[in-house]
Each structure stands twice: as C-alpha cells, then as structure tokens.
Coordinates of C-alpha atoms in Angstrom, one line a residue:
M1 CA 0.0 0.2 0.4
K2 CA 1.4 3.8 -0.7
A3 CA 2.7 5.7 2.4
K4 CA 1.5 8.4 2.6
S5 CA 2.2 12.1 3.1
K6 CA 2.0 14.0 6.2
M7 CA 1.4 17.0 4.7
E8 CA -2.4 18.8 3.7
V9 CA -2.7 21.0 0.7
S10 CA -6.1 22.3 0.0
P11 CA -7.4 22.2 -3.4
I12 CA -6.6 24.5 -6.1
E13 CA -10.3 26.3 -5.6
E14 CA -10.5 26.9 -2.6
Q15 CA -7.0 28.8 -2.8
I16 CA -7.9 32.7 -3.1
S17 CA -7.1 33.9 -6.8
S18 CA -8.7 36.9 -8.9
P19 CA -8.4 37.2 -12.6
L20 CA -6.8 39.9 -12.5
V21 CA -3.2 40.3 -10.0
I22 CA -1.4 43.9 -10.5
Q23 CA 1.9 43.2 -10.8
E24 CA 3.4 46.1 -7.8
D25 CA 7.1 44.7 -7.8
I26 CA 9.1 41.6 -6.8
E27 CA 11.3 42.0 -4.3
E28 CA 13.1 39.2 -1.6
A29 CA 10.6 37.5 0.5
V30 CA 10.5 38.1 3.8
V31 CA 12.7 36.2 6.9
L32 CA 10.8 33.9 8.5
D33 CA 11.5 32.6 12.1
N34 CA 13.6 29.5 11.5
L35 CA 10.6 26.2 11.2
D36 CA 13.4 23.5 11.4
S37 CA 13.8 22.4 15.1
D38 CA 17.1 21.1 14.7
N39 CA 18.7 24.3 13.4
H40 CA 20.9 23.1 10.9
P41 CA 22.7 25.6 7.9
N42 CA 20.4 26.5 5.2
F43 CA 20.5 24.2 1.7
I44 CA 20.0 27.4 -0.1
E45 CA 21.2 30.7 0.5
S46 CA 20.8 33.4 -2.1
N47 CA 17.8 36.1 -1.4
T48 CA 15.8 32.6 -0.5
S49 CA 14.0 32.7 2.5
A50 CA 12.1 30.5 4.3
I51 CA 8.2 29.5 4.6
S52 CA 5.8 26.7 5.6
V53 CA 3.7 25.4 3.6
E54 CA 0.1 26.1 4.9
E55 CA 1.7 29.9 4.4
L56 CA 2.1 28.9 0.7
T57 CA -1.6 27.3 0.9
E58 CA -2.9 30.0 2.9
K59 CA -2.2 32.7 1.7
C60 CA -0.7 33.1 -1.6
I61 CA -2.9 33.1 -5.1
V62 CA -2.4 30.6 -7.8
P63 CA -1.0 32.5 -10.8
T64 CA -2.7 31.8 -13.6
F65 CA -2.6 32.0 -17.6
A66 CA -3.6 34.6 -20.0
D67 CA -7.7 32.4 -20.4
N68 CA -7.3 32.5 -16.8
T69 CA -6.2 28.8 -17.1
L70 CA -4.9 27.7 -13.5
T71 CA -1.3 27.5 -13.0
I72 CA 0.3 24.2 -10.8
A73 CA 0.6 25.8 -7.7
H74 CA 3.5 25.0 -5.4
Q75 CA 2.0 23.0 -2.7
S76 CA 0.4 20.9 -5.4
F77 CA 4.0 20.5 -6.5
I78 CA 5.3 19.8 -3.2
E79 CA 2.5 17.4 -2.5
S80 CA 3.1 15.4 -5.7
V81 CA 6.7 15.0 -5.4
V82 CA 6.5 14.0 -1.6
E83 CA 4.2 11.6 -2.1
A84 CA 6.2 9.5 -4.2
G85 CA 9.4 9.6 -2.6
S86 CA 7.3 7.8 0.5
E87 CA 5.4 5.4 -1.8
V88 CA 9.7 4.5 -2.8
F89 CA 11.5 5.0 0.6
G90 CA 9.3 5.0 3.3
K91 CA 9.0 7.9 6.1
L92 CA 9.7 11.8 4.7
T93 CA 10.7 13.9 6.9
P94 CA 8.8 17.6 7.0
V95 CA 9.9 20.1 3.8
E96 CA 11.8 22.3 3.9
C97 CA 10.8 25.2 1.4
R98 CA 13.0 28.3 0.5
V99 CA 11.3 31.0 -1.3
S100 CA 12.6 33.9 -3.9
H101 CA 11.1 36.5 -5.8
Q102 CA 8.0 37.3 -4.2
V103 CA 5.2 39.5 -6.3
N104 CA 3.2 41.8 -4.8
G105 CA -0.8 42.8 -5.9
R106 CA -4.8 43.5 -5.7
I107 CA -7.6 42.7 -6.3
P108 CA -9.6 44.1 -9.0
T109 CA -11.9 46.0 -7.3
A110 CA -8.7 48.0 -5.6
L111 CA -7.1 49.1 -9.1
H112 CA -7.1 52.4 -8.2
K113 CA -6.2 52.8 -4.1
K114 CA -2.7 54.1 -3.4
P115 CA -0.7 51.6 -2.3
S116 CA -0.2 52.9 1.5
E117 CA -4.6 53.0 1.7
L118 CA -4.5 49.3 0.8
T119 CA -6.3 46.5 2.8
D120 CA -4.5 43.3 4.2
E121 CA -8.2 41.7 2.1
E122 CA -6.8 44.0 -1.4
K123 CA -3.8 42.9 -1.7
T124 CA -2.2 40.2 -3.3
Q125 CA 0.5 37.7 -3.8
Y126 CA 3.0 34.6 -4.2
Y127 CA 6.2 33.8 -4.5
Q128 CA 7.7 33.7 -8.3
R129 CA 10.6 30.5 -7.0
L130 CA 10.1 27.5 -4.6
A131 CA 13.2 24.8 -4.1
F132 CA 12.0 22.6 -0.5
V133 CA 13.9 19.2 0.2
C134 CA 13.0 16.8 2.6
H135 CA 14.8 13.6 3.6
V136 CA 14.4 9.9 4.3
E137 CA 14.6 9.1 7.2
S138 CA 15.8 5.6 7.4
L139 CA 19.0 6.2 5.4
V140 CA 21.2 7.7 7.3
R141 CA 24.4 6.9 6.8
T142 CA 28.7 8.4 7.1
I143 CA 31.2 10.1 4.0
N144 CA 35.1 10.3 5.1
G145 CA 33.4 10.9 9.0
Q146 CA 30.3 12.8 7.6
P147 CA 27.3 11.7 8.5
V148 CA 25.1 12.4 5.5
H149 CA 21.1 12.0 4.4
L150 CA 18.8 10.9 1.6
C151 CA 17.0 13.8 0.7
L152 CA 15.3 15.0 -2.5
G153 CA 13.0 18.1 -3.7
G154 CA 12.0 19.7 -6.3
V155 CA 12.5 23.5 -7.9
R156 CA 9.8 25.4 -10.1
S157 CA 9.9 29.6 -11.0
Y158 CA 7.2 30.7 -12.4
S159 CA 9.6 32.7 -14.9
E160 CA 10.5 29.7 -16.8
D161 CA 6.7 29.5 -17.7
K162 CA 4.7 31.4 -20.2
L163 CA 1.4 32.6 -18.3
Y164 CA 1.3 35.1 -20.9
T165 CA -0.4 32.5 -23.9
R166 CA -3.2 30.2 -23.2
Q167 CA -2.6 26.9 -20.9
S168 CA 0.6 25.3 -22.0
P169 CA 3.2 22.9 -20.2
M170 CA 5.1 24.3 -16.7
K171 CA 8.6 23.0 -16.1
F172 CA 9.7 21.9 -13.2
K173 CA 12.8 20.0 -11.4
I174 CA 13.4 16.5 -8.9
F175 CA 15.4 15.8 -7.7
V176 CA 17.3 12.9 -5.3
G177 CA 21.2 12.9 -3.5
W178 CA 23.0 12.6 -0.5
Q179 CA 22.5 15.5 1.8
V180 CA 25.7 16.6 4.6
R181 CA 24.2 17.4 7.5
V182 CA 27.0 19.7 8.9
C183 CA 26.1 21.8 6.2
S184 CA 23.6 21.0 4.3
N185 CA 25.6 21.0 1.1
L186 CA 23.9 19.3 -1.7
C187 CA 25.7 16.6 -3.4
L188 CA 24.1 15.7 -6.6
T189 CA 24.9 13.6 -9.0
C190 CA 23.3 12.9 -12.6
S191 CA 21.6 9.8 -11.7
G192 CA 19.6 12.2 -9.5
F193 CA 18.2 14.7 -11.1
T194 CA 15.5 15.2 -14.1
G195 CA 16.5 18.5 -15.6
N196 CA 13.5 21.0 -16.1
I197 CA 10.7 18.3 -17.0
E198 CA 7.2 19.2 -18.9
C199 CA 4.3 18.7 -17.1
M200 CA 0.6 19.3 -17.3
T201 CA -0.6 18.3 -13.7
P202 CA 0.4 17.3 -10.3
A203 CA -0.2 13.7 -11.6
D204 CA 2.6 13.8 -14.5
I205 CA 4.8 15.4 -11.7
Q206 CA 4.3 12.5 -9.5
A207 CA 5.0 10.3 -12.5
K208 CA 8.1 11.4 -13.5
A209 CA 9.1 11.5 -9.5
L210 CA 8.2 8.1 -9.6
E211 CA 10.5 7.6 -13.0
L212 CA 13.5 9.7 -10.6
F213 CA 13.4 8.2 -7.2
K214 CA 12.7 4.2 -8.5
G215 CA 15.8 4.6 -11.0
F216 CA 17.9 5.9 -8.4
D217 CA 19.7 3.2 -6.4
P218 CA 21.2 4.9 -3.3
E219 CA 24.1 2.8 -3.0
K220 CA 25.2 2.4 -6.2
E221 CA 28.7 3.1 -7.3
E222 CA 28.7 6.3 -8.6
N223 CA 26.1 7.1 -5.7
L224 CA 27.0 7.1 -2.2
K225 CA 29.9 4.7 -2.9
S226 CA 32.0 7.2 -6.0
L227 CA 31.0 10.4 -3.3
E228 CA 33.0 8.1 -0.3
A229 CA 36.2 7.5 -2.6
L230 CA 36.7 11.2 -3.3
G231 CA 37.9 11.2 0.2
N232 CA 41.2 9.1 -0.6
T233 CA 41.7 11.4 -3.3
T234 CA 44.2 14.3 -2.9
L235 CA 45.0 17.8 -3.8
T236 CA 48.0 19.6 -3.6
E237 CA 47.8 23.0 -2.3
E238 CA 49.9 24.1 -5.6
Q239 CA 47.0 21.9 -7.4
F240 CA 44.2 23.4 -6.1
C241 CA 45.4 26.7 -6.4
K242 CA 46.4 25.6 -10.4
V243 CA 42.2 24.4 -10.6
M244 CA 41.5 27.9 -9.2
G245 CA 43.3 30.2 -11.4
R246 CA 42.1 27.2 -14.7
L247 CA 38.5 28.5 -13.5
R248 CA 38.9 32.0 -13.8
L249 CA 40.8 31.2 -17.1
Y250 CA 38.0 29.2 -18.5
Q251 CA 35.7 31.8 -17.8
Y252 CA 36.9 33.9 -20.8
L253 CA 38.1 31.5 -23.3
S254 CA 36.1 31.5 -27.0
P255 CA 33.6 28.7 -27.2
K256 CA 35.9 27.9 -30.1
T257 CA 39.0 27.8 -27.9
K258 CA 36.9 25.6 -25.7
S259 CA 36.1 23.3 -28.3
E260 CA 40.0 23.6 -29.8
L261 CA 41.1 22.1 -25.9
N262 CA 38.2 19.5 -25.7
L263 CA 37.4 20.7 -22.6
P264 CA 34.4 20.4 -20.3
N265 CA 31.3 22.3 -19.6
I266 CA 31.4 24.7 -16.3
I267 CA 29.5 26.8 -14.9
L268 CA 30.7 27.8 -12.0
G269 CA 31.1 31.9 -12.3
D270 CA 34.0 34.7 -9.9
Q271 CA 31.5 35.0 -6.9
A272 CA 31.7 30.9 -6.7
C273 CA 35.5 30.9 -7.2
N274 CA 36.2 34.0 -4.6
A275 CA 33.9 31.6 -2.1
V276 CA 35.9 28.6 -2.7
A277 CA 39.5 29.7 -2.0
R278 CA 37.7 32.0 1.2
G279 CA 36.4 28.6 2.2
Y280 CA 39.8 26.7 1.7
V281 CA 41.2 28.9 4.5
E282 CA 38.2 29.2 6.3
N283 CA 35.3 26.9 6.2
P284 CA 34.8 25.7 9.9
N285 CA 33.6 21.7 8.8
F286 CA 35.8 21.4 5.4
K287 CA 39.0 24.6 5.7
K288 CA 43.1 22.9 4.6
E289 CA 43.8 21.2 7.6
E290 CA 47.1 23.7 9.5
G291 CA 50.2 22.0 8.7
A292 CA 48.7 19.8 6.2
D293 CA 50.1 19.9 2.6
T294 CA 47.1 18.5 0.6
T295 CA 43.0 18.7 0.5
T296 CA 40.8 16.0 -0.4
L297 CA 39.0 16.2 -3.3
W298 CA 35.6 15.5 -0.8
Q299 CA 36.8 18.8 0.8
F300 CA 37.6 20.7 -2.5
L301 CA 33.5 19.2 -3.4
Q302 CA 31.8 20.4 0.3
L303 CA 33.3 23.8 -0.8
L304 CA 32.1 24.2 -4.2
N305 CA 28.5 23.4 -3.0
E306 CA 29.5 25.3 -0.3
A307 CA 29.6 28.3 -2.9
V308 CA 26.6 27.3 -5.2
K309 CA 24.3 27.9 -2.1
A310 CA 24.4 31.6 -3.5
T311 CA 23.0 31.3 -6.6
Y312 CA 19.7 32.2 -7.8
I313 CA 16.5 29.7 -7.0
D314 CA 16.3 28.5 -10.6
K315 CA 20.4 27.9 -11.6
W316 CA 21.0 26.1 -8.0
L317 CA 20.2 22.5 -9.1
E318 CA 22.3 22.9 -12.4
R319 CA 25.6 24.2 -11.3
N320 CA 25.5 21.6 -8.1
Q321 CA 25.5 19.0 -10.4
N322 CA 28.4 20.8 -12.4
C323 CA 30.2 20.8 -9.0
T324 CA 30.0 17.2 -8.7
D325 CA 30.9 16.5 -12.0
L326 CA 34.1 19.2 -11.9
T327 CA 35.1 17.5 -9.6
F328 CA 35.1 14.1 -10.1
G329 CA 36.7 14.6 -13.2
L330 CA 39.5 16.2 -11.8
Q331 CA 39.3 12.5 -9.4
R332 CA 39.5 10.8 -12.9
A333 CA 43.1 13.7 -14.7
I334 CA 44.4 12.7 -11.7
E335 CA 44.5 9.6 -11.8
G336 CA 45.3 9.6 -15.5
S337 CA 42.2 8.2 -16.3
D338 CA 40.6 11.7 -18.5
S339 CA 41.8 14.3 -20.3
Q340 CA 39.1 16.4 -20.5
Y341 CA 40.2 17.9 -17.1
E342 CA 43.5 17.9 -18.0
W343 CA 44.2 21.3 -18.2
F344 CA 42.4 22.2 -15.2
L345 CA 45.7 21.0 -13.8
S346 CA 48.4 21.5 -16.3

C-alpha cells in the first residue's frame, strides 16, 4: 500500500485567486523564523527565505495563464513529489521550503487605490521561485566522517512558464541525492536529477518523480561509494591553486577555444571561485587542515557546493551537479584516466 504523506494541501479551487492581478513589484521574500527544530544550515541561501507549506496554501494566490486557466500551485508540486518519495523510500521528514522573488498585486476592486490605502484583504502575493527538500528518515550514512542523509525535493520558477499565453506545459525540476548534515550541502549526481521536465497536471509530476526515485539506487557505485572515494584522493595546494586559476581563465575562453581544447562545460563564475578560495582558508568544516600540504577532493566538493548555495533558485541544481561533475573529473584526471579535465591541473 502506498505510504501517505502527512502534509495536507488545500485543493486549488479553495485558493484565493483573482482573474486580474496587478504586478506591482518583485522583491526578496520576507525572512521568517527558522522552521527546523534542529537549527541546521539552510540548503540554499542567495536571496531566499523560509516559508511553510501552510503559508503557501493559505496566503498565496495561484497565478493563471492568459486564458485564466490555473497553473499548478507550488503546494501541489510539493505534494506530488512528497507522495512519490513516500511510496519509494518510506517515511520522510517535514518539508523545508525556500522562496524568492515575491510578486505583489491587488484585487480588481482596488485598482485605483494608493498602495498605502490597501487593506490586507485587497493585497495579493505569490512567490515566483520555490525550492524544497525533505529527508528519508531511514537512510542515514557516513561519508568521510560526516553524517549524510538521503534527501529529495524540487525546484520551480514561474519565470520559466509562459503565463502570457494559453495554458501550456509548465517546467519543474526534481532531484534526489545525499546531503551532508553539518552544512546541508547537497551532493547531486546526474542520476539523481531530472533537469527540466514539462508537466500539465500534478499527476504528471508524480509520475516523473516516481520514475526518477525508482531508478535511483542510493548505494550504487556512482552515488554513495564514489562520493566516499573522494576522501582518498588529494589535491596539493599547488594543484588547488592551478584549478582555481583555470576556473577563472575558463570563463573568458571563446567557444572555439573550449572546443579545440575539448573542455567540459563549467558554469561556475567568479563569485563561486571567490567563495571556494575563502572556504579553503576559513571554512570550519572543510578548510585545509593547519600544517597539511594537501586537501581531499571530498573537502573540495563541499567547498564548491557551499559556494553555489548563493545561486538563485532556478540555477542552483544545475550548478550543484556541475560541482560534482567537476570534482569527479578532477579525480579521473589525477588518476590519469580523463584527458578532458587535465587542463585544469596543468
């Protein structure tokens, strides 16, 4: 029998929805109290803020397409993924949500009022971007001395949907992977990430989530064991500096040069490089140990993952996976089995 989620989401028909919403501004979401009793670090930072599923359900409108057809509400997206995760993995922890880019509006009868004259009943809001995670209670492991747990979740941005047209498929991203408890960094491999999927109904989302979760083996070589093996591969400080210098140079190479050198796709910018360099010296959990001549690729991966937590929600998962691809590529290059990544060490 399929496991039931404890999360209750009101039907879409019960949501406050206006046929006409005036978009007044887009701003950062209001910071709420930490919703997690363990008070662990956020899984993403950037300009995001915490929000509960209940607030998404009770206080946020559901945007419509130009033909007034409802979009899939954020809470319906969450519910579909959580139900699929419960069916495949068993009991899950409560959902942690982060939102950004608040869109403020007003009901049609208040079109001509000044903003200062609006009552709470006349104001509307929704959040353009959402990311959420929850953890599988029964799957906790240790990688290189750090507790990790299997987590799953999703990302959605209304900016990727064509709301100005008639109803059309909406874009979502679903993931499953190991998360380091001490820092909430997600170690995402390609086998645990759907990329953009297009869905018309919550049932479509649940079907895609089931397909991903059933095909993901947490103990498989490229998931748990390969992450653990990163702790056995080291970078000297000279190699670390070469990699960081090459990452900066990479951003300015022409597509032709990248093709001629047969370089992989890297989507990490200067901000991420600066954060990695700072973490190499200052990060309390993964910095180079004092007096040591080397750092492990596991530490390097965590510094990368920590850096991309400052990415906007809609780009976070791709950059997180790119961190994993880069680290595994460097491991193969050090072992002499991947010429594509040797350039970063040369």
